XYZ file of C-alpha atoms in Angstrom:
664
model
C 80.474 95.416 116.981
C 78.628 93.465 119.334
C 77.024 93.037 122.967
C 77.872 96.671 124.854
C 76.576 94.983 128.137
C 77.866 92.593 130.602
C 75.536 89.488 131.768
C 75.251 90.910 135.351
C 74.926 94.074 134.642
C 71.269 96.015 134.983
C 70.032 99.312 132.947
C 68.787 102.022 135.366
C 65.194 101.652 134.232
C 64.216 104.903 136.059
C 60.709 106.244 134.656
C 61.092 109.996 134.729
C 59.163 112.310 132.797
C 60.991 113.944 130.544
C 59.430 116.768 129.319
C 61.038 120.597 127.389
C 63.092 122.533 129.099
C 63.714 122.777 132.759
C 59.418 122.472 133.311
C 57.410 123.585 136.604
C 55.761 121.730 138.705
C 53.026 120.106 136.516
C 49.866 121.869 138.423
C 51.494 125.287 136.639
C 52.022 124.370 133.377
C 51.861 121.918 130.430
C 54.410 118.578 129.898
C 55.409 117.515 126.875
C 57.265 114.223 125.401
C 61.049 114.323 124.727
C 60.143 114.641 120.861
C 57.770 117.799 120.665
C 60.789 120.353 121.501
C 61.218 123.550 119.701
C 63.059 123.375 116.670
C 61.598 119.925 115.743
C 60.038 118.963 112.025
C 56.651 117.263 111.826
C 55.930 115.201 109.207
C 54.098 117.475 106.034
C 50.857 116.708 104.169
C 49.649 114.435 107.397
C 48.126 114.687 110.911
C 50.125 114.848 114.196
C 48.551 113.841 117.690
C 49.812 116.411 120.333
C 49.793 115.480 123.735
C 51.128 115.583 127.246
C 49.868 116.225 130.623
C 48.314 119.052 132.301
C 46.273 119.857 136.312
C 43.365 116.387 135.678
C 40.341 117.709 134.340
C 42.202 121.420 133.210
C 41.148 122.560 130.013
C 44.827 122.835 127.493
C 44.409 125.529 124.322
C 46.775 124.661 121.409
C 47.195 127.203 118.531
C 49.341 126.561 115.087
C 50.610 129.256 113.290
C 50.702 127.512 109.723
C 47.457 127.367 109.433
C 45.761 130.013 112.745
C 43.737 127.311 114.095
C 43.125 127.071 117.602
C 42.176 124.149 118.950
C 40.866 123.019 122.687
C 40.334 120.211 124.951
C 40.711 118.753 128.586
C 43.052 116.626 130.355
C 41.033 113.616 131.910
C 41.130 112.793 135.431
C 44.944 111.934 134.928
C 46.045 115.091 133.698
C 46.284 113.319 130.258
C 45.533 115.321 126.750
C 45.795 115.105 123.539
C 44.600 116.973 120.276
C 45.329 115.820 116.360
C 46.226 118.801 113.857
C 46.684 118.703 110.455
C 50.541 119.547 109.052
C 51.320 120.996 106.020
C 53.478 120.948 103.175
C 56.960 121.373 103.635
C 58.284 124.705 105.476
C 58.576 127.139 108.080
C 59.529 128.443 110.875
C 56.527 127.780 112.639
C 54.725 127.999 116.328
C 53.043 125.831 118.096
C 51.434 127.424 121.486
C 50.063 125.053 123.993
C 48.389 126.709 127.480
C 46.552 125.397 130.373
C 46.442 128.909 131.798
C 50.617 129.179 131.788
C 51.965 129.175 128.091
C 54.427 126.111 126.849
C 55.243 127.627 123.363
C 57.361 125.606 120.552
C 59.209 127.654 118.266
C 61.600 127.419 114.930
C 59.341 124.063 113.934
C 59.267 123.480 110.372
C 57.252 120.722 108.144
C 59.163 118.146 106.342
C 60.454 114.789 105.914
C 61.047 112.710 109.085
C 63.437 109.238 109.298
C 63.839 106.715 111.389
C 67.376 106.002 111.282
C 68.325 102.746 113.038
C 70.548 99.984 113.834
C 73.345 98.900 114.977
C 77.123 100.284 115.009
C 77.556 101.284 111.424
C 74.388 103.344 112.347
C 75.498 105.357 115.687
C 79.453 105.307 114.482
C 79.177 109.515 114.381
C 80.529 111.660 112.717
C 83.545 113.184 115.080
C 83.499 110.625 118.470
C 84.547 107.032 118.475
C 83.836 107.042 114.348
C 85.680 109.556 112.608
C 84.164 109.076 109.380
C 86.074 109.971 106.642
C 87.629 113.525 106.331
C 85.733 114.234 109.327
C 86.732 117.553 110.389
C 85.667 118.443 106.390
C 82.151 117.508 107.343
C 81.886 118.679 110.485
C 83.675 122.683 110.297
C 80.588 122.567 106.165
C 77.896 121.295 108.445
C 75.451 124.036 108.426
C 71.905 123.253 107.382
C 69.726 124.432 109.369
C 66.960 123.172 107.625
C 68.193 119.469 108.877
C 67.225 118.726 112.162
C 68.626 116.138 114.805
C 67.178 114.472 117.332
C 69.379 111.389 119.573
C 67.760 109.043 121.300
C 69.414 107.791 124.780
C 69.804 104.149 125.137
C 67.887 102.985 127.006
C 66.189 99.417 127.490
C 63.150 98.055 129.177
C 62.074 94.692 129.782
C 58.461 96.264 128.974
C 57.307 98.854 126.410
C 57.755 102.127 127.846
C 55.632 105.114 126.498
C 56.572 108.272 125.776
C 57.190 110.149 128.283
C 60.359 107.990 129.038
C 62.117 108.614 125.907
C 65.129 110.900 126.981
C 67.285 112.897 124.176
C 71.044 112.555 124.825
C 71.124 115.898 122.687
C 67.508 117.863 125.145
C 65.481 117.536 121.930
C 65.521 118.387 118.297
C 68.989 120.415 117.521
C 69.635 122.744 114.327
C 72.554 120.926 111.982
C 75.236 122.553 112.929
C 79.353 122.418 113.516
C 77.937 122.259 117.229
C 75.665 119.938 117.025
C 76.734 117.142 114.656
C 79.935 115.110 116.147
C 78.452 112.851 118.370
C 74.997 112.347 115.359
C 74.635 109.060 113.504
C 76.829 110.260 110.547
C 74.989 108.360 108.073
C 71.489 109.706 109.261
C 73.215 112.565 108.947
C 74.530 112.202 105.876
C 71.413 110.764 104.315
C 69.827 113.577 105.882
C 71.982 116.139 103.659
C 71.518 114.233 100.609
C 67.440 114.638 100.922
C 68.007 118.139 101.703
C 69.805 118.802 98.933
C 67.888 117.345 96.473
C 64.101 117.846 97.999
C 65.194 121.710 98.875
C 62.785 120.790 102.098
C 63.837 120.480 105.739
C 64.713 117.119 106.860
C 64.197 115.310 110.317
C 66.744 112.764 111.068
C 65.674 110.460 114.764
C 68.936 108.095 115.820
C 67.928 105.265 117.437
C 71.220 103.437 117.103
C 73.053 101.090 119.792
C 76.064 99.505 119.071
C 77.072 95.683 118.762
C 72.969 94.767 119.055
C 71.105 92.028 117.391
C 67.378 92.066 115.706
C 65.649 90.740 117.794
C 66.475 93.450 120.610
C 64.888 95.581 118.248
C 61.570 93.367 117.968
C 58.417 93.957 119.898
C 57.515 90.552 122.350
C 54.130 90.391 120.155
C 55.955 89.448 117.213
C 58.399 87.528 118.386
C 56.147 85.328 119.572
C 55.486 84.208 116.241
C 58.956 83.557 114.935
C 60.917 80.158 115.499
C 63.245 79.724 118.065
C 61.908 83.293 120.499
C 58.446 81.296 121.658
C 59.657 79.623 124.554
C 61.952 82.468 125.796
C 59.008 84.747 125.212
C 57.131 82.757 126.537
C 58.955 82.550 130.202
C 58.490 86.839 129.639
C 55.256 86.419 128.913
C 54.462 83.673 131.910
C 55.984 86.668 134.695
C 53.197 89.311 133.249
C 56.475 91.091 131.367
C 56.811 92.650 135.176
C 59.920 94.097 135.537
C 60.099 93.314 139.250
C 59.411 89.792 138.902
C 61.692 89.594 135.659
C 64.762 91.031 136.983
C 63.904 88.495 140.710
C 64.271 85.253 138.873
C 67.361 86.844 136.657
C 69.058 87.992 139.186
C 68.285 84.217 140.843
C 69.468 82.358 138.337
C 72.991 84.755 137.870
C 73.495 84.490 140.823
C 73.481 81.050 141.132
C 75.813 80.972 137.529
C 78.698 83.554 138.960
C 78.737 81.226 142.217
C 80.493 78.831 139.559
C 82.136 81.022 137.517
C 83.469 82.621 140.445
C 84.763 78.650 141.360
C 86.070 78.148 138.171
C 88.129 80.862 138.102
C 91.678 80.521 138.991
C 92.511 83.385 139.563
C 90.093 83.389 142.482
C 91.023 81.270 146.080
C 88.584 80.740 148.186
C 86.584 83.599 146.395
C 89.571 85.829 146.625
C 91.457 87.489 144.204
C 95.477 85.969 144.647
C 97.013 86.815 141.589
C 96.996 91.022 142.201
C 99.940 91.176 144.741
C 102.973 92.531 143.865
C 104.779 88.588 145.110
C 103.221 86.853 142.726
C 105.297 84.997 141.061
C 103.946 85.478 136.964
C 107.373 84.559 135.583
C 105.302 81.142 134.185
C 102.494 84.220 132.471
C 102.718 84.220 129.129
C 102.932 87.993 127.414
C 100.676 89.599 125.181
C 101.511 93.194 123.082
C 99.215 95.487 123.092
C 96.307 97.226 122.721
C 94.440 94.641 120.733
C 92.100 91.811 120.700
C 93.221 88.864 121.961
C 91.948 86.716 119.541
C 94.190 87.819 117.292
C 97.228 87.904 120.273
C 97.105 84.047 120.659
C 93.644 83.230 121.808
C 91.141 82.616 118.259
C 88.008 82.207 119.473
C 88.165 83.064 123.066
C 85.793 83.987 125.729
C 86.085 84.416 129.518
C 88.265 85.438 131.949
C 91.725 86.659 131.650
C 94.092 88.790 133.712
C 96.641 90.679 132.762
C 99.616 92.601 134.997
C 102.188 95.070 134.200
C 104.961 96.344 136.268
C 105.083 100.414 136.329
C 108.574 102.026 136.935
C 107.041 104.731 138.881
C 109.173 108.823 139.438
C 109.933 108.876 142.931
C 108.389 112.094 142.747
C 104.931 110.815 141.853
C 105.119 108.909 145.060
C 101.536 109.642 146.698
C 100.799 111.555 144.185
C 97.069 110.977 142.270
C 96.803 109.485 139.545
C 95.411 109.257 136.544
C 94.832 105.853 134.815
C 93.358 105.298 131.506
C 93.832 101.389 129.799
C 92.434 101.879 127.163
C 89.661 100.497 125.647
C 88.203 97.331 127.384
C 86.556 94.456 126.013
C 83.884 93.984 128.090
C 84.148 93.428 131.474
C 87.200 94.966 133.980
C 88.197 95.549 137.692
C 91.529 97.046 137.777
C 93.919 96.349 140.721
C 97.204 99.040 142.024
C 99.161 96.904 144.020
C 96.752 94.599 144.743
C 93.888 96.835 145.980
C 90.823 97.273 144.137
C 90.390 100.702 142.332
C 87.877 100.716 140.184
C 85.901 98.330 137.488
C 84.059 99.036 134.428
C 81.638 97.796 131.592
C 81.274 98.011 127.487
C 82.705 97.379 124.571
C 83.914 100.543 123.030
C 84.211 102.308 126.177
C 87.340 104.034 126.574
C 87.915 103.306 130.824
C 89.729 106.642 132.971
C 90.508 105.661 136.282
C 92.020 107.102 139.030
C 94.569 105.511 141.194
C 94.595 107.037 144.830
C 97.706 108.892 146.120
C 98.229 106.744 148.944
C 98.950 103.255 147.085
C 101.517 104.944 144.449
C 105.171 104.033 145.779
C 108.744 105.347 143.987
C 109.656 102.216 142.021
C 107.990 99.334 141.289
C 104.177 99.079 141.486
C 101.941 96.520 140.067
C 98.829 97.227 137.792
C 96.665 94.106 137.420
C 92.907 93.896 135.298
C 90.917 91.325 135.123
C 89.598 90.865 131.556
C 86.269 88.628 131.237
C 84.684 88.921 127.922
C 81.530 87.588 127.479
C 81.311 86.926 123.383
C 83.035 88.075 120.366
C 86.117 90.514 120.590
C 87.820 90.675 124.184
C 90.658 92.173 125.511
C 92.162 95.547 126.200
C 91.865 97.219 122.441
C 91.778 100.410 121.008
C 94.652 102.510 120.052
C 97.862 102.657 121.808
C 98.395 107.049 122.691
C 95.175 106.302 124.963
C 96.917 103.708 127.138
C 98.964 105.499 129.376
C 99.133 106.929 132.913
C 99.091 110.728 133.981
C 100.037 112.914 136.616
C 98.490 115.694 136.530
C 99.857 117.712 133.545
C 103.681 117.236 134.616
C 104.092 113.754 132.810
C 103.206 110.673 131.756
C 104.103 107.285 131.380
C 102.755 104.784 128.442
C 101.012 101.551 128.685
C 101.307 99.847 125.584
C 103.499 97.503 125.122
C 103.723 93.696 126.931
C 101.871 92.831 129.052
C 101.896 89.831 130.717
C 98.873 87.499 130.630
C 97.088 84.721 132.104
C 93.039 82.511 131.519
C 91.336 82.480 134.631
C 88.827 80.031 133.265
C 86.713 79.880 129.291
C 82.953 79.837 129.605
C 83.262 77.100 127.324
C 83.848 75.322 130.922
C 80.495 76.828 132.302
C 76.865 76.145 130.824
C 75.538 79.397 129.386
C 75.420 82.441 131.181
C 71.914 83.743 131.390
C 70.713 86.560 129.882
C 70.135 89.915 131.294
C 66.641 90.527 130.436
C 67.605 94.305 130.393
C 70.739 94.025 128.083
C 70.739 95.208 124.988
C 71.187 92.624 123.316
C 67.636 90.470 124.833
C 64.849 89.663 123.131
C 62.882 93.059 122.158
C 64.782 95.794 124.862
C 65.516 98.311 122.412
C 62.127 98.068 120.596
C 60.708 98.069 124.686
C 63.112 100.951 125.666
C 63.608 102.808 122.795
C 61.516 102.122 119.809
C 57.842 101.905 121.444
C 58.449 105.244 123.022
C 58.575 106.907 119.577
C 55.402 105.449 118.173
C 53.592 108.503 118.575
C 56.036 110.995 116.172
C 54.996 110.375 112.777
C 57.827 108.871 110.800
C 58.122 109.519 106.700
C 59.662 105.822 106.869
C 63.011 104.672 108.335
C 66.588 103.675 107.096
C 68.361 100.726 108.928
C 72.060 99.073 109.187
C 71.823 96.027 111.343
C 73.235 92.451 111.066
C 76.723 91.886 112.284
C 75.862 90.662 115.197
C 73.237 87.688 113.979
C 76.584 87.503 111.535
C 76.430 82.765 112.125
C 72.411 82.599 112.510
C 71.557 83.585 108.715
C 68.731 81.316 108.702
C 66.708 82.690 111.805
C 67.449 85.830 110.588
C 66.021 85.540 106.993
C 62.793 85.273 108.675
C 63.723 87.899 111.497
C 64.550 90.702 109.589
C 61.208 90.113 108.226
C 59.031 90.064 110.899
C 60.693 93.360 112.122
C 59.893 95.054 109.141
C 56.546 93.790 109.584
C 56.137 94.761 113.408
C 57.484 98.353 112.574
C 54.711 99.086 109.773
C 52.469 97.592 112.191
C 54.019 99.428 115.256
C 53.561 102.618 113.594
C 50.904 102.166 112.202
C 52.179 102.774 108.573
C 51.286 99.824 106.639
C 53.832 100.530 103.689
C 56.204 102.947 105.608
C 59.168 102.913 103.087
C 62.080 100.531 104.879
C 65.534 100.417 102.766
C 68.118 99.343 104.215
C 72.020 98.273 104.138
C 73.372 94.771 103.365
C 76.737 93.711 105.433
C 79.861 95.506 103.686
C 82.951 93.032 102.983
C 84.947 92.667 105.851
C 88.231 90.842 107.545
C 90.714 88.769 105.465
C 90.516 88.106 101.907
C 90.411 84.521 100.284
C 89.690 83.993 96.886
C 87.303 81.130 97.424
C 85.226 80.607 101.000
C 81.651 78.653 99.333
C 81.363 78.428 103.631
C 80.978 82.264 104.210
C 78.411 83.182 107.326
C 79.332 87.292 106.366
C 78.162 86.195 103.040
C 74.912 83.865 104.178
C 73.381 86.905 106.356
C 73.766 89.259 103.938
C 71.568 86.722 101.527
C 69.194 86.559 104.126
C 69.215 90.577 104.278
C 68.275 90.458 100.795
C 65.058 87.953 101.145
C 63.560 91.114 102.634
C 63.101 92.033 99.715
C 60.131 90.556 98.744
C 58.699 92.928 100.729
C 56.653 95.794 99.251
C 58.463 99.430 99.641
C 61.959 98.152 100.604
C 65.341 98.587 99.021
C 68.898 97.617 99.962
C 71.995 99.309 99.652
C 74.917 96.666 98.036
C 77.547 97.896 100.453
C 80.094 95.084 99.058
C 82.663 97.217 97.734
C 83.269 99.941 100.296
C 83.978 98.269 103.770
C 87.405 97.872 105.230
C 89.380 94.298 106.069
C 90.696 95.367 109.416
C 87.833 97.940 110.564
C 84.357 96.187 110.873
C 82.879 100.182 110.563
C 84.074 101.359 107.056
C 84.598 105.030 107.135
C 83.010 106.579 103.950
C 79.840 106.472 105.344
C 79.113 109.207 102.234
C 78.810 106.877 99.642
C 76.595 104.798 101.747
C 74.441 107.473 102.463
C 74.642 108.846 98.944
C 73.456 105.192 97.800
C 70.242 105.310 100.554
C 69.627 108.158 99.286
C 68.691 106.952 95.738
C 66.834 105.072 96.932
C 64.171 107.297 98.863
C 64.077 109.636 95.807
C 63.873 107.318 93.132
C 61.192 105.316 95.365
C 59.372 107.162 98.008
C 59.510 111.007 95.679
C 59.660 109.400 92.344
C 62.997 111.513 90.875
C 64.554 109.622 88.047
C 67.728 108.857 89.169
C 69.732 105.713 89.218
C 69.498 103.647 92.453
C 69.958 100.397 91.817
C 71.573 97.733 90.168
C 70.055 94.480 88.212
C 69.459 91.450 90.338
C 70.079 88.624 89.562
C 67.549 86.795 87.917
C 68.347 83.187 85.856
C 71.643 81.644 84.068
C 72.028 78.620 81.485
C 74.989 76.998 80.391
C 76.501 77.097 77.006
C 77.883 73.439 75.513
C 81.061 74.669 76.232
C 80.591 74.819 79.614
C 80.282 78.833 79.982
C 77.238 80.010 82.234
C 75.170 82.849 81.219
C 73.958 84.961 84.270
C 71.074 86.718 83.200
C 69.632 89.572 85.413
C 66.717 91.708 86.058
C 66.425 95.508 86.177
C 64.249 97.555 88.482
C 62.856 100.061 87.194
C 64.873 102.607 89.063
C 67.944 100.347 87.891
C 69.830 100.491 85.139
C 72.180 98.520 83.226
C 75.113 96.598 83.995
C 78.545 98.775 82.778
C 80.320 96.591 80.348
C 84.027 95.058 81.812
C 85.853 92.601 79.838
C 87.582 90.903 83.574
C 85.055 90.942 85.908
C 86.378 90.510 89.588
C 84.072 87.817 92.361
C 82.862 85.577 90.971
C 83.026 81.811 91.832
C 81.727 78.084 90.255
C 82.289 74.737 91.352
C 80.722 71.269 89.580
C 79.049 68.880 90.408
C 81.603 67.753 93.089
C 80.541 70.727 94.412
C 84.053 72.193 94.627
C 84.337 75.888 94.182
C 87.193 77.476 91.823
C 87.515 80.587 91.332
C 85.735 81.860 87.400
C 87.193 84.394 84.933
C 83.965 86.565 84.082
C 83.065 89.343 81.561
C 79.986 90.928 81.058
C 78.043 90.300 77.283
C 75.401 93.233 77.056
C 73.156 92.561 80.034
C 74.248 89.245 80.518
C 77.666 87.696 82.338
C 79.382 84.752 81.063
C 80.827 82.865 83.624
C 83.650 79.545 83.213
C 86.609 78.222 84.893
C 89.064 75.741 83.168
C 88.280 73.562 86.006
C 84.872 72.821 85.736
C 84.129 71.445 82.905
C 80.444 70.989 83.936
C 79.112 74.028 85.990
C 76.358 73.549 88.507
C 76.238 76.154 90.550
C 78.078 79.922 90.337
C 78.639 82.319 93.185
C 79.038 85.898 93.041
C 80.742 88.153 95.729
C 80.206 84.659 97.852
C 82.695 85.654 100.393
C 83.404 87.649 104.234
C 85.940 90.459 101.942
C 85.182 89.548 97.977
C 86.644 91.368 95.858
C 84.159 92.510 93.597
C 83.946 94.741 90.722
C 80.649 94.550 88.393
C 79.496 97.860 88.542
C 76.340 100.381 86.959
C 77.673 103.095 84.326
C 76.684 105.463 87.987
C 79.042 103.191 90.392
C 76.075 101.098 92.273
C 77.121 97.481 93.015
C 75.227 94.838 91.806
C 74.574 92.785 95.523
C 75.964 89.423 95.976
C 74.244 85.783 94.604
C 73.987 81.906 94.334
C 72.822 80.241 91.325
C 72.607 77.212 93.957
C 71.153 77.009 97.452
C 73.419 73.949 98.768
């Protein structure tokens, strides 16, 4: 759950016009943005502006079957036309017919509730694919819900806002939810839609607009970032270049080429710009060993970002000599250059992308061959990861050689030896790049609200995130022209090694920063503190996350009387015997505490600011906290660790979110 893009990788920004299916030339038929397709869900009981392109000054006729109305408009000199129509209450299927002399028909259109589902990898995590949620095979087999419609936006970045014609759908438009369409779709978006559909009994449309490993600032408009501390200078530089892609990229390439030259000078695997650690006769007896797959942070290189060279000697059977081989080195984080017997054969990028390369037959010899992989990691985890069974070499269907196991490695250079690399303005981690490329093109499509799961890539910057996240929410409401748009989000799950006391936890600090957004109206937060996994940043139980998200929506947006929120910390008092009484506020859509004589998750500190594990128990609507190690308690924290054990629940199983009584 980290950045996907390498520093020097430019994202293609071809602005191809995306139409419905395979369209004739513009002069012959109206064309539409990618989100106006068969099977779409339109937001009920509102208005929607249908728009597109036609021949200049051409009349365009529109008919909607839900009200049997006919609308007529004319394209302007550039061929643009639009018409605003009222949408019906939930139901369907309906048909929209458009014509400028030739018909374009949108069939199987439903009216219902549309939710925009966005964030990084825990929102992106597909039902199957790289995600494989809990019981994914059964979930796929049972995913037959024709009243749930799925729309997935293709990943795209941009230094300037793109228009509606430049959004792409990797699923070629809206699709009915089925076992064939759901496997690569956002599991949380699908499961959320399923919960709403079952409780509301109306069509639900979900838009999957996600990108793993991305920070909140990439999803926020430059207009909004200008007002957030820490971003004004960088946005000012883009603004000075007129947000012109050519000018921005020209300036970036100039700076990057200079930095890359310094990187190559520092890389000990290069000599005069030539790789000298790739030849078969290189003496690698002094290299260290690492068992792969696995991130190198846990295998002897903690906190390392930079270049590591890996080498492995491979015995090739005689009957494979001269034959083309398939090389599957696993998942490499972030960038790789691959050499076979000293010759470069491939390169790749993407932290969660499995590599599949070809070794030319002319390079394959019987006996000892040398595979060298140069890996560059730009931040976060790095190395050759994934699953052992995915690391192999194959020769057709006749044989396979495993690659998992011991490899030799040597450090080329650490990025700490260099000045910070210039940020690619079109990487998915750059300011506003995802808002411009993926959100902005969709603003014309009416939605009911947003569900959001993001934050891992902002861990370590909690103070900044507090303002940034609230700015993002306010910004999106303005951009969607929906000032009271519901915005429900997921707090980061428990993760990493469990420690009894961790008062300096950066994950806890980020969770607190997320919770501050609850000051904004029509927001809601799912606490996820109890269903994370210590060794997996992508917890598999997305079903429960969806249930909790949907409960907030059903109660807050749709007025159903369902328990949706746990009590929220309010205040505390200290008894004369040193016990701390924690009081809570019960939200209007919440429920009381479940009684528990042994609540886990509390720590307590005295005037010395040293925290100790605490005993705790519920007493009606309060929690009593104490420790024999703290005679004069002045601060209590709950769930304040990367991976705390928390057992404070409501009767329906909603966890109380982490909190603290201090502001140290």
